[in-house]
């Protein structure tokens, strides 16, 4: 457990692409350091040692011929005009395979090499070293990727990769795809090559910005996909590398991407710019649980699983270092399909589809995520699983649901517009997700009212915050304590909360909650939406809550009824702005402000030992950074406490933190909270750490400890009146029935 004066090293915190909190090679006592020359100390040589792994043993590789191919689509130029419209059209068929290939009717006239060498000056990247071997996947033997320490230009890496290919096959040309597929698995099983270098998650794009380039100027330029009108991620105002902004993947013979699923079960779209082919394997999202069951029972040993049940394998797979032959899937009736991607072709992975693959030689690809309305049911599953594993989410799922629902509620009726069946299905998914969310929130507020432990209600004008207990994102409502340091979502039993600063339980609630409930009631009556509201799906929005609708109804609960709160507890309110302490466990994943200033801190929020670190955070304002990250840059070290494949030094694109009382302060104020259609904001420099260090300040205290506060918060008279309670002649008396504007009815 981290102490308040302990530096939080974000380079070792787990993203959704890694499980860095558990030892990678701890059982061997290896601290792996790769020198700039690429040499590996002898103590780490066994990281590349190939040994027979019985569970993967196969007499021959004929099974490669049994993997069926995924669908291949060849859109016309007219169909190619709008990527998301076309993908919605093919979704019903293509999603059954998990992956599909799309052959572009447009050709790039500016080669990727020219873009990276000429349009992008000083473009260089560092590679990862990937051991070419299988592992037992127990506490003594796991596969770890780590940095090579080598920096390449695009041309230098191409020369190195082509030299390796020519040395092995005495040829500079391409070889049959089926031959190289067998060669890859033969090398993994018992070959002599120890490792390869792979440049993955490299910031940048190889699409040309030249207006004469037909592909670069089209909407299939991956720089544009996540911001298209039908993309849910357009609501994220600030970019996230690898999610809303593409990243490059520059490979060589047998460089690979291990079995994984996209963060939050998003779509991905991948374009092959140039070079040799790439083989993909994909498992449809409908078979994801079956895939995880086979991996848990046939690939992993129990001693590396963090939890029992279906989430055990999911947790380890997030590390993106698990490679095994698809033969295991074929033998256990898990559907798996294959695609061989060539330059000029796109590969799309659908929500919750596990995929893996390898390169046939030097190549350059590019990928980005996106989401459409049909993604929301998958996003709900992912958010629930992250909460179960106590992993910090990457996206503000709840806020995205609400913003999309508000847009739909304010738009013309579907019958008045020419929507395709796929578009109508996406809209129903958005509305259904919204109804589930609002129904649960209403039930949770009723349960909170019934407990009698809520000590006040204020208007929630913050962006998305994260629950300090389960790490679920909270946009509509949350409970906070006396020191404003322990926000808790409404999924937890308020009667069992044991917060260190006292018994204050203030409910923060959106002041337009009545409008949102009215929209949900309207959606619920629409054809197709009511049929999609199920108990099973409802549980995705309620976890880890034990509240059930049927039990509540037995106690007199009625959906969408008016909820009254009686406040009989004295509330020690402080005038001025609200504060969050540095020791808060609630990272914010919404908008923050660049400008910081140093101010006094309220007691019970932090210890004086934090002063130095807080000053470092405050000084970051001079750099106009939106992040707090006290990380020492040791880019080529993998130690016992970190899985090297996941460290920040890899410039990996996405992380989903797994926290244990991390000492970070996170909190935001949406000063334009009445503009419900305002786009969500994200930290700009994502690779420096997703946790922001902004704190809204409160009161003047005698304590001399230091806090960060937002200096330009706008507080209107209306916002202040929302915070104030009806009280008797005493300044802070015993409050009776509280009436807060826009929150509860008289």
Coordinates of N, CA, C and O in Angstrom, one line a residue, residues 87-158:
X87 N -19.3 0.3 -42.3 CA -19.1 -0.7 -41.3 C -20.4 -1.1 -40.6 O -20.6 -2.3 -40.2
X88 N -21.3 -0.2 -40.4 CA -22.7 -0.5 -39.9 C -23.4 -1.4 -40.9 O -24.1 -2.4 -40.4
X89 N -23.2 -1.3 -42.1 CA -23.8 -2.1 -43.1 C -23.4 -3.5 -43.1 O -24.2 -4.5 -43.2
X90 N -22.1 -3.7 -42.9 CA -21.5 -5.1 -42.9 C -21.5 -5.7 -41.5 O -21.2 -6.9 -41.4
X91 N -21.8 -5.0 -40.5 CA -21.7 -5.5 -39.1 C -22.5 -6.8 -38.9 O -21.9 -7.7 -38.2
X92 N -23.8 -6.9 -39.3 CA -24.5 -8.1 -39.0 C -23.8 -9.4 -39.4 O -23.8 -10.4 -38.7
X93 N -23.1 -9.3 -40.6 CA -22.4 -10.5 -41.0 C -21.0 -10.6 -40.5 O -20.6 -11.6 -39.9
X94 N -20.3 -9.5 -40.6 CA -18.8 -9.5 -40.3 C -18.5 -9.7 -38.9 O -17.6 -10.4 -38.5
X95 N -19.4 -9.2 -38.0 CA -19.1 -9.3 -36.5 C -19.2 -10.8 -36.1 O -18.7 -11.1 -35.0
X96 N -19.8 -11.7 -36.8 CA -19.9 -13.1 -36.5 C -18.5 -13.7 -36.5 O -18.3 -14.8 -36.0
X97 N -17.6 -13.1 -37.2 CA -16.2 -13.7 -37.4 C -15.2 -13.0 -36.5 O -14.1 -13.5 -36.4
X98 N -15.6 -11.9 -35.8 CA -14.7 -11.2 -35.0 C -13.8 -10.2 -35.7 O -13.5 -9.1 -35.2
X99 N -13.3 -10.6 -36.9 CA -12.5 -9.8 -37.7 C -13.0 -9.8 -39.2 O -13.6 -10.8 -39.5
X100 N -12.6 -8.8 -40.0 CA -12.9 -8.9 -41.4 C -11.8 -8.1 -42.1 O -11.1 -7.2 -41.5
X101 N -11.7 -8.3 -43.4 CA -10.8 -7.6 -44.2 C -11.5 -6.7 -45.2 O -12.5 -7.2 -45.8
X102 N -11.0 -5.5 -45.4 CA -11.6 -4.6 -46.4 C -10.5 -4.1 -47.3 O -9.5 -3.5 -46.9
X103 N -10.8 -4.3 -48.6 CA -9.8 -3.9 -49.6 C -10.2 -2.5 -50.1 O -11.3 -2.3 -50.6
X104 N -9.2 -1.6 -50.0 CA -9.5 -0.2 -50.3 C -9.6 0.0 -51.8 O -8.7 -0.5 -52.5
X105 N -10.6 0.7 -52.3 CA -10.6 1.0 -53.7 C -9.7 2.2 -54.0 O -9.5 2.5 -55.2
X106 N -9.2 2.9 -53.0 CA -8.3 4.0 -53.2 C -6.9 3.6 -52.9 O -6.7 2.8 -52.0
X107 N -6.0 4.2 -53.6 CA -4.6 4.0 -53.4 C -3.9 5.2 -52.9 O -4.1 6.3 -53.4
X108 N -3.0 5.1 -51.9 CA -2.2 6.2 -51.5 C -1.1 6.5 -52.5 O -0.4 5.6 -53.0
X109 N -1.0 7.8 -52.9 CA -0.1 8.2 -53.9 C 1.2 8.6 -53.3 O 2.3 8.7 -54.0
X110 N 1.2 8.9 -52.0 CA 2.5 9.2 -51.3 C 2.8 8.0 -50.4 O 2.1 7.7 -49.4
X111 N 3.9 7.3 -50.6 CA 4.2 6.1 -49.8 C 4.4 6.4 -48.4 O 4.9 7.6 -48.0
X112 N 4.2 5.4 -47.5 CA 4.4 5.7 -46.1 C 5.8 6.0 -45.8 O 6.1 6.9 -44.9
X113 N 6.8 5.4 -46.5 CA 8.2 5.8 -46.2 C 8.5 7.2 -46.5 O 9.2 7.9 -45.7
X114 N 7.9 7.7 -47.5 CA 8.1 9.1 -47.9 C 7.5 10.0 -46.8 O 8.0 11.1 -46.4
X115 N 6.3 9.6 -46.3 CA 5.6 10.4 -45.3 C 6.5 10.5 -44.0 O 6.7 11.5 -43.4
X116 N 7.0 9.3 -43.6 CA 7.7 9.2 -42.3 C 9.2 9.8 -42.4 O 9.7 10.3 -41.4
X117 N 9.7 9.8 -43.6 CA 11.1 10.3 -43.8 C 11.2 11.7 -44.2 O 12.1 12.5 -43.9
X118 N 10.1 12.2 -44.9 CA 10.1 13.6 -45.4 C 9.1 14.5 -44.7 O 9.5 15.6 -44.3
X119 N 7.9 14.0 -44.7 CA 6.9 14.9 -44.1 C 7.0 15.0 -42.5 O 6.6 16.0 -41.9
X120 N 7.6 14.0 -41.9 CA 7.8 14.0 -40.5 C 9.3 14.0 -40.2 O 10.0 12.9 -40.2
X121 N 9.9 15.2 -40.0 CA 11.3 15.3 -39.8 C 11.7 14.6 -38.4 O 11.0 14.7 -37.5
X122 N 12.9 14.0 -38.4 CA 13.5 13.4 -37.2 C 12.6 12.3 -36.6 O 12.6 12.2 -35.4
X123 N 11.8 11.6 -37.5 CA 11.0 10.6 -37.0 C 11.9 9.4 -36.6 O 12.6 8.8 -37.4
X124 N 11.9 9.0 -35.3 CA 12.6 7.8 -34.8 C 11.7 7.1 -33.8 O 10.8 7.6 -33.3
X125 N 12.1 5.9 -33.6 CA 11.3 5.0 -32.6 C 12.2 4.0 -32.0 O 13.3 3.7 -32.5
X126 N 11.7 3.5 -30.8 CA 12.4 2.5 -30.1 C 11.6 1.2 -30.2 O 10.4 1.2 -30.1
X127 N 12.3 0.1 -30.3 CA 11.7 -1.2 -30.5 C 11.6 -2.0 -29.2 O 12.3 -1.7 -28.2
X128 N 10.6 -2.9 -29.2 CA 10.5 -3.9 -28.1 C 11.2 -5.2 -28.5 O 11.2 -5.5 -29.7
X129 N 11.8 -5.9 -27.6 CA 12.3 -7.2 -27.9 C 11.3 -8.3 -27.5 O 10.7 -8.2 -26.4
X130 N 10.9 -9.1 -28.4 CA 9.9 -10.2 -28.2 C 10.6 -11.5 -28.2 O 11.1 -12.0 -29.3
X131 N 10.6 -12.3 -27.1 CA 11.1 -13.6 -27.2 C 10.2 -14.5 -28.1 O 9.0 -14.5 -28.0
X132 N 10.9 -15.3 -28.9 CA 10.1 -16.2 -29.8 C 10.0 -17.6 -29.1 O 10.8 -18.5 -29.5
X133 N 9.2 -17.7 -28.2 CA 9.0 -19.0 -27.5 C 7.7 -19.0 -26.8 O 7.0 -18.0 -26.7
X134 N 7.3 -20.2 -26.4 CA 6.1 -20.4 -25.6 C 6.5 -20.5 -24.2 O 7.6 -20.7 -23.8
X135 N 5.5 -20.4 -23.3 CA 5.8 -20.5 -21.9 C 4.8 -21.4 -21.2 O 3.7 -21.8 -21.7
X136 N 5.2 -21.9 -20.0 CA 4.3 -22.7 -19.2 C 3.1 -21.9 -18.6 O 2.1 -22.4 -18.3
X137 N 3.3 -20.6 -18.5 CA 2.3 -19.7 -17.9 C 1.9 -20.1 -16.5 O 0.8 -20.3 -16.2
X138 N 3.0 -20.3 -15.7 CA 2.8 -20.4 -14.3 C 3.7 -19.4 -13.6 O 4.3 -18.5 -14.2
X139 N 3.8 -19.5 -12.3 CA 4.5 -18.5 -11.5 C 6.0 -18.5 -11.8 O 6.7 -17.5 -11.6
X140 N 6.5 -19.5 -12.4 CA 7.9 -19.6 -12.8 C 8.2 -19.3 -14.2 O 9.4 -19.1 -14.6
X141 N 7.2 -19.3 -15.1 CA 7.5 -19.1 -16.5 C 6.4 -18.4 -17.2 O 5.4 -18.9 -17.5
X142 N 6.7 -17.1 -17.5 CA 5.8 -16.3 -18.3 C 6.6 -15.5 -19.3 O 7.8 -15.4 -19.2
X143 N 6.0 -15.1 -20.4 CA 6.6 -14.3 -21.4 C 6.6 -12.8 -21.1 O 5.5 -12.3 -20.7
X144 N 7.7 -12.2 -21.3 CA 7.8 -10.7 -21.0 C 8.4 -10.1 -22.2 O 9.4 -10.5 -22.7
X145 N 7.9 -9.0 -22.7 CA 8.5 -8.1 -23.7 C 9.2 -7.0 -23.0 O 8.7 -6.5 -22.0
X146 N 10.2 -6.5 -23.6 CA 11.0 -5.4 -23.0 C 11.6 -4.5 -24.0 O 11.7 -4.9 -25.2
X147 N 12.1 -3.4 -23.6 CA 12.7 -2.5 -24.6 C 14.1 -2.9 -25.0 O 14.9 -3.4 -24.3
X148 N 14.4 -2.7 -26.3 CA 15.7 -3.0 -26.9 C 16.7 -2.0 -26.5 O 17.9 -2.3 -26.5
X149 N 16.3 -0.8 -26.3 CA 17.3 0.3 -26.1 C 17.8 0.9 -27.4 O 18.6 1.8 -27.5
X150 N 17.3 0.4 -28.6 CA 17.8 0.8 -29.9 C 16.8 1.8 -30.5 O 15.6 1.5 -30.5
X151 N 17.3 2.9 -31.0 CA 16.5 3.8 -31.7 C 16.7 3.7 -33.2 O 17.9 3.6 -33.7
X152 N 15.7 3.7 -34.0 CA 15.8 3.5 -35.4 C 15.1 4.7 -36.1 O 14.1 5.2 -35.7
X153 N 15.6 5.0 -37.3 CA 14.8 5.7 -38.3 C 14.0 4.7 -39.1 O 14.3 3.5 -39.0
X154 N 13.0 5.1 -39.8 CA 12.2 4.2 -40.6 C 13.0 3.4 -41.6 O 12.9 2.1 -41.7
X155 N 13.9 4.1 -42.2 CA 14.8 3.4 -43.2 C 15.8 2.5 -42.6 O 16.0 1.3 -43.1
X156 N 16.4 2.8 -41.4 CA 17.3 2.0 -40.7 C 16.7 0.7 -40.3 O 17.2 -0.4 -40.4
X157 N 15.4 0.8 -39.7 CA 14.7 -0.4 -39.3 C 14.4 -1.3 -40.5 O 14.5 -2.6 -40.4
X158 N 14.0 -0.7 -41.6 CA 13.7 -1.5 -42.8 C 14.9 -2.3 -43.3 O 14.8 -3.5 -43.6

